[in-house]
Amino acid sequence: MLKGLLSVFTRSNCPLCHRAAARCLCGDCLRQLQSSQLKNCSEFWRGDLPLFAWGIYGGQLKRSLAVLKYENCPQLGELMGCWLGKAWLNSPIYAKTKKVTVVPIPLHPKKLKQRGYNQAELIARSFCRLTGYSLQPQGLERVRETKALYGLSVEQRKDNLKSAFVVGKDFQRTKPRAPILLIDDIYTTGTTVTEASKKLISLGIQVLGVAALSKTVTIADNKNSRKNQPKKKLKNIK
Ligand SMILES: [Zn+2]
């Protein structure tokens, strides 16, 4: 009886569709969101700054990331961070990289105060819980407020992010022994993570790559192949 009453009070609404949900998301939204996962998250793991991406930015994943950032829904970051961690553990990269220090892309303190949390840090915390990697949330600091990057050209993005980051005090005192894996919610052109990694590299810190929940699709990706389609099509979901 008491348990039943308690469950009425603790039950909340799904942050994506606002229907009643016993857990963080309702079953339908959970399935839709999970179907955004790429078949091969290591597809972009190549080049100077390799990328591990959980899904392609769009549809339910895009909406979830917006709700996470702008609708005070930190539990979504924790949930999706778990998924990113699971995908990493199942990837061939994990077998080769047992020691990693995870650094989330920081927010400017002013934005952090407004939002109440850094979504990249929430994702990174869950990711580290799953993988057992060490987390250094203050590995980088954002010292310059930057404009929203949406709609800016690559050159404008670079200008906007110049001197936006500094290496955190702990790393300045003692360099991490393990290579750094940067974590962010959305990877667009890679300008943000490239700027961040440059700062670490300039201090002699090794950067392994980037893990992001989502990657926006570029013209080059479209030309590339159809290998990166999500696992299931949404129409298959009841
Ligand atoms: Zn829902």
CSV table of C-alpha atoms and ligand atoms in Angstrom, one decimal:
chain,number,residue,atom,x,y,z
A,1,MET,CA,0.0,0.0,0.0
A,2,LEU,CA,2.7,2.4,1.1
A,3,LYS,CA,4.9,1.4,-1.8
A,4,GLY,CA,2.0,1.9,-4.2
A,5,LEU,CA,1.3,5.4,-2.8
A,6,LEU,CA,5.0,6.3,-3.0
A,7,SER,CA,5.2,5.2,-6.6
A,8,VAL,CA,2.4,7.6,-7.5
A,9,PHE,CA,4.4,10.5,-6.0
A,10,THR,CA,7.7,9.5,-7.4
A,11,ARG,CA,6.4,8.8,-11.0
A,12,SER,CA,7.2,11.6,-13.3
A,13,ASN,CA,6.5,12.5,-16.9
A,14,CYS,CA,8.7,11.6,-19.8
A,15,PRO,CA,10.8,14.7,-20.6
A,16,LEU,CA,10.5,14.1,-24.3
A,17,CYS,CA,6.7,13.4,-24.8
A,18,HIS,CA,5.4,14.5,-21.4
A,19,ARG,CA,3.4,11.2,-20.9
A,20,ALA,CA,3.7,9.5,-17.5
A,21,ALA,CA,6.8,7.4,-17.2
A,22,ALA,CA,8.0,5.0,-14.5
A,23,ARG,CA,11.6,5.6,-15.4
A,24,CYS,CA,13.7,8.4,-16.9
A,25,LEU,CA,12.0,8.1,-20.3
A,26,CYS,CA,8.8,6.3,-21.4
A,27,GLY,CA,9.2,3.1,-23.3
A,28,ASP,CA,8.4,4.5,-26.7
A,29,CYS,CA,10.9,7.4,-26.4
A,30,LEU,CA,13.5,5.1,-25.0
A,31,ARG,CA,13.2,2.7,-28.0
A,32,GLN,CA,13.2,5.6,-30.5
A,33,LEU,CA,16.2,7.1,-28.9
A,34,GLN,CA,18.1,3.9,-28.7
A,35,SER,CA,17.4,3.2,-32.4
A,36,SER,CA,19.5,6.3,-33.1
A,37,GLN,CA,22.7,4.4,-32.3
A,38,LEU,CA,25.1,3.9,-35.1
A,39,LYS,CA,25.9,0.4,-36.2
A,40,ASN,CA,29.6,1.2,-36.1
A,41,CYS,CA,30.4,3.9,-33.5
A,42,SER,CA,34.2,3.7,-34.4
A,43,GLU,CA,33.5,4.6,-38.1
A,44,PHE,CA,35.1,8.0,-37.6
A,45,TRP,CA,38.0,6.8,-35.5
A,46,ARG,CA,40.8,7.9,-37.8
A,47,GLY,CA,43.1,10.9,-38.5
A,48,ASP,CA,44.8,13.3,-36.1
A,49,LEU,CA,41.9,13.6,-33.7
A,50,PRO,CA,39.8,10.4,-34.0
A,51,LEU,CA,36.1,10.5,-33.2
A,52,PHE,CA,34.0,7.9,-31.5
A,53,ALA,CA,30.3,8.8,-32.0
A,54,TRP,CA,27.2,7.1,-30.6
A,55,GLY,CA,24.7,8.5,-33.1
A,56,ILE,CA,24.0,10.9,-35.8
A,57,TYR,CA,22.6,14.3,-34.8
A,58,GLY,CA,18.9,14.4,-35.7
A,59,GLY,CA,15.4,13.3,-34.8
A,60,GLN,CA,14.9,12.0,-31.3
A,61,LEU,CA,18.6,12.3,-30.5
A,62,LYS,CA,18.7,16.0,-31.4
A,63,ARG,CA,15.6,16.6,-29.3
A,64,SER,CA,17.0,14.7,-26.3
A,65,LEU,CA,20.2,16.8,-26.4
A,66,ALA,CA,18.2,20.0,-26.5
A,67,VAL,CA,16.0,18.8,-23.6
A,68,LEU,CA,19.2,17.9,-21.7
A,69,LYS,CA,20.7,21.3,-22.2
A,70,TYR,CA,17.8,23.7,-22.0
A,71,GLU,CA,15.1,22.0,-20.0
A,72,ASN,CA,16.9,21.1,-16.8
A,73,CYS,CA,17.0,17.4,-17.4
A,74,PRO,CA,20.4,16.1,-16.2
A,75,GLN,CA,19.2,12.5,-15.9
A,76,LEU,CA,19.2,12.3,-19.7
A,77,GLY,CA,22.9,13.1,-19.8
A,78,GLU,CA,23.5,10.3,-17.3
A,79,LEU,CA,21.5,7.8,-19.3
A,80,MET,CA,23.1,8.7,-22.6
A,81,GLY,CA,26.5,8.7,-21.1
A,82,CYS,CA,25.9,5.1,-20.0
A,83,TRP,CA,25.0,4.2,-23.6
A,84,LEU,CA,28.2,5.9,-24.9
A,85,GLY,CA,30.2,3.9,-22.3
A,86,LYS,CA,28.5,0.6,-23.3
A,87,ALA,CA,29.2,1.3,-27.0
A,88,TRP,CA,32.9,2.1,-26.1
A,89,LEU,CA,33.3,-1.2,-24.2
A,90,ASN,CA,31.9,-3.1,-27.2
A,91,SER,CA,34.2,-1.3,-29.6
A,92,PRO,CA,37.6,-2.6,-30.8
A,93,ILE,CA,39.2,0.6,-29.5
A,94,TYR,CA,38.6,-0.4,-25.9
A,95,ALA,CA,40.7,-3.6,-26.2
A,96,LYS,CA,43.7,-1.4,-27.2
A,97,THR,CA,43.2,1.4,-24.6
A,98,LYS,CA,42.9,0.3,-21.0
A,99,LYS,CA,44.2,3.5,-19.5
A,100,VAL,CA,42.6,6.7,-20.4
A,101,THR,CA,41.9,10.0,-18.6
A,102,VAL,CA,38.5,11.5,-19.6
A,103,VAL,CA,38.1,15.2,-19.8
A,104,PRO,CA,34.7,16.7,-20.7
A,105,ILE,CA,34.6,19.9,-22.8
A,106,PRO,CA,34.0,22.6,-20.2
A,107,LEU,CA,31.3,25.3,-20.1
A,108,HIS,CA,32.2,28.9,-19.3
A,109,PRO,CA,31.5,29.5,-15.6
A,110,LYS,CA,28.7,31.9,-16.4
A,111,LYS,CA,26.9,29.4,-18.5
A,112,LEU,CA,27.5,26.6,-16.0
A,113,LYS,CA,25.8,28.8,-13.3
A,114,GLN,CA,22.8,29.4,-15.6
A,115,ARG,CA,22.4,25.8,-16.6
A,116,GLY,CA,23.3,24.3,-13.2
A,117,TYR,CA,25.4,21.5,-14.8
A,118,ASN,CA,27.7,20.8,-17.7
A,119,GLN,CA,26.0,18.2,-19.9
A,120,ALA,CA,29.4,17.0,-21.2
A,121,GLU,CA,30.5,16.3,-17.6
A,122,LEU,CA,27.3,14.3,-16.9
A,123,ILE,CA,27.9,12.2,-20.0
A,124,ALA,CA,31.6,11.8,-19.0
A,125,ARG,CA,30.7,10.7,-15.4
A,126,SER,CA,28.5,7.9,-16.6
A,127,PHE,CA,31.0,7.0,-19.3
A,128,CYS,CA,33.7,6.6,-16.7
A,129,ARG,CA,31.4,4.6,-14.3
A,130,LEU,CA,31.0,2.1,-17.1
A,131,THR,CA,34.5,2.0,-18.5
A,132,GLY,CA,36.4,2.4,-15.2
A,133,TYR,CA,38.5,5.3,-16.7
A,134,SER,CA,39.5,8.2,-14.5
A,135,LEU,CA,37.7,11.4,-14.9
A,136,GLN,CA,39.2,14.9,-14.7
A,137,PRO,CA,36.4,17.4,-15.0
A,138,GLN,CA,38.8,20.3,-14.5
A,139,GLY,CA,41.3,19.1,-17.1
A,140,LEU,CA,40.4,22.0,-19.2
A,141,GLU,CA,38.8,25.4,-18.3
A,142,ARG,CA,36.8,27.6,-20.5
A,143,VAL,CA,38.1,31.2,-20.0
A,144,ARG,CA,36.3,33.0,-22.8
A,145,GLU,CA,32.7,33.1,-23.5
A,146,THR,CA,32.0,32.0,-27.0
A,147,LYS,CA,29.0,32.5,-29.3
A,148,ALA,CA,26.8,29.6,-30.3
A,149,LEU,CA,28.6,28.0,-33.2
A,150,TYR,CA,25.5,27.1,-35.1
A,151,GLY,CA,25.4,28.8,-38.5
A,152,LEU,CA,29.0,30.0,-38.4
A,153,SER,CA,31.6,29.1,-41.1
A,154,VAL,CA,34.6,27.0,-40.2
A,155,GLU,CA,36.8,30.2,-40.1
A,156,GLN,CA,34.3,32.1,-37.9
A,157,ARG,CA,34.2,29.1,-35.6
A,158,LYS,CA,38.0,29.1,-35.3
A,159,ASP,CA,38.1,32.8,-34.6
A,160,ASN,CA,35.3,32.5,-32.0
A,161,LEU,CA,37.1,29.7,-30.1
A,162,LYS,CA,40.6,31.1,-30.2
A,163,SER,CA,41.9,31.3,-26.6
A,164,ALA,CA,38.6,29.9,-25.3
A,165,PHE,CA,40.3,27.1,-23.3
A,166,VAL,CA,43.2,26.8,-20.9
A,167,VAL,CA,44.6,23.6,-19.4
A,168,GLY,CA,43.4,23.1,-15.8
A,169,LYS,CA,45.6,23.8,-12.8
A,170,ASP,CA,45.9,20.1,-11.8
A,171,PHE,CA,47.3,19.2,-15.3
A,172,GLN,CA,49.6,22.2,-15.3
A,173,ARG,CA,51.1,20.9,-12.0
A,174,THR,CA,51.2,17.2,-12.9
A,175,LYS,CA,50.8,15.9,-16.4
A,176,PRO,CA,48.4,13.0,-16.7
A,177,ARG,CA,50.2,9.7,-17.5
A,178,ALA,CA,47.3,8.3,-19.5
A,179,PRO,CA,46.2,9.8,-22.8
A,180,ILE,CA,43.2,12.1,-22.8
A,181,LEU,CA,39.8,11.2,-24.2
A,182,LEU,CA,37.8,14.4,-24.7
A,183,ILE,CA,34.0,14.1,-24.2
A,184,ASP,CA,31.3,16.3,-25.7
A,185,ASP,CA,27.6,16.1,-26.5
A,186,ILE,CA,27.7,17.2,-30.1
A,187,TYR,CA,30.5,17.0,-32.7
A,188,THR,CA,29.9,19.3,-35.6
A,189,THR,CA,33.0,20.4,-37.5
A,190,GLY,CA,35.5,19.4,-34.7
A,191,THR,CA,36.6,23.0,-34.2
A,192,THR,CA,35.9,23.0,-30.5
A,193,VAL,CA,37.6,19.7,-29.7
A,194,THR,CA,40.5,20.6,-31.9
A,195,GLU,CA,41.1,23.9,-30.1
A,196,ALA,CA,40.8,22.0,-26.7
A,197,SER,CA,43.3,19.3,-27.8
A,198,LYS,CA,45.8,21.9,-29.1
A,199,LYS,CA,46.0,23.3,-25.6
A,200,LEU,CA,46.7,19.9,-24.1
A,201,ILE,CA,49.2,18.9,-26.7
A,202,SER,CA,51.1,22.2,-26.3
A,203,LEU,CA,51.8,21.1,-22.7
A,204,GLY,CA,53.1,17.7,-23.9
A,205,ILE,CA,49.9,15.9,-22.9
A,206,GLN,CA,48.9,13.1,-25.3
A,207,VAL,CA,45.3,13.2,-26.7
A,208,LEU,CA,43.8,9.9,-27.8
A,209,GLY,CA,40.7,11.3,-29.4
A,210,VAL,CA,37.1,12.4,-28.8
A,211,ALA,CA,34.0,10.5,-27.8
A,212,ALA,CA,30.7,12.3,-28.6
A,213,LEU,CA,27.1,11.4,-28.2
A,214,SER,CA,26.3,12.7,-31.6
A,215,LYS,CA,27.9,13.8,-34.8
A,216,THR,CA,26.3,16.0,-37.4
A,217,VAL,CA,26.2,14.7,-40.9
A,218,THR,CA,28.4,16.5,-43.4
A,219,ILE,CA,28.3,16.5,-47.2
A,220,ALA,CA,31.5,14.3,-47.1
A,221,ASP,CA,29.7,11.7,-44.9
A,222,ASN,CA,26.8,11.6,-47.2
A,223,LYS,CA,29.0,10.9,-50.2
A,224,ASN,CA,30.9,8.3,-48.2
A,225,SER,CA,28.7,5.4,-47.7
A,226,ARG,CA,25.4,4.2,-46.2
A,227,LYS,CA,27.3,2.1,-43.6
A,228,ASN,CA,26.4,4.6,-40.9
A,229,GLN,CA,22.6,4.2,-40.9
A,230,PRO,CA,21.1,3.7,-37.5
A,231,LYS,CA,20.6,0.0,-36.4
A,232,LYS,CA,16.8,0.0,-36.9
A,233,LYS,CA,14.4,2.2,-38.8
A,234,LEU,CA,11.9,4.1,-36.7
A,235,LYS,CA,9.0,2.7,-38.6
A,236,ASN,CA,9.7,-0.7,-37.2
A,237,ILE,CA,8.9,0.6,-33.7
A,238,LYS,CA,5.4,0.1,-32.5
B,1,ZN,ZN,8.2,9.7,-23.9
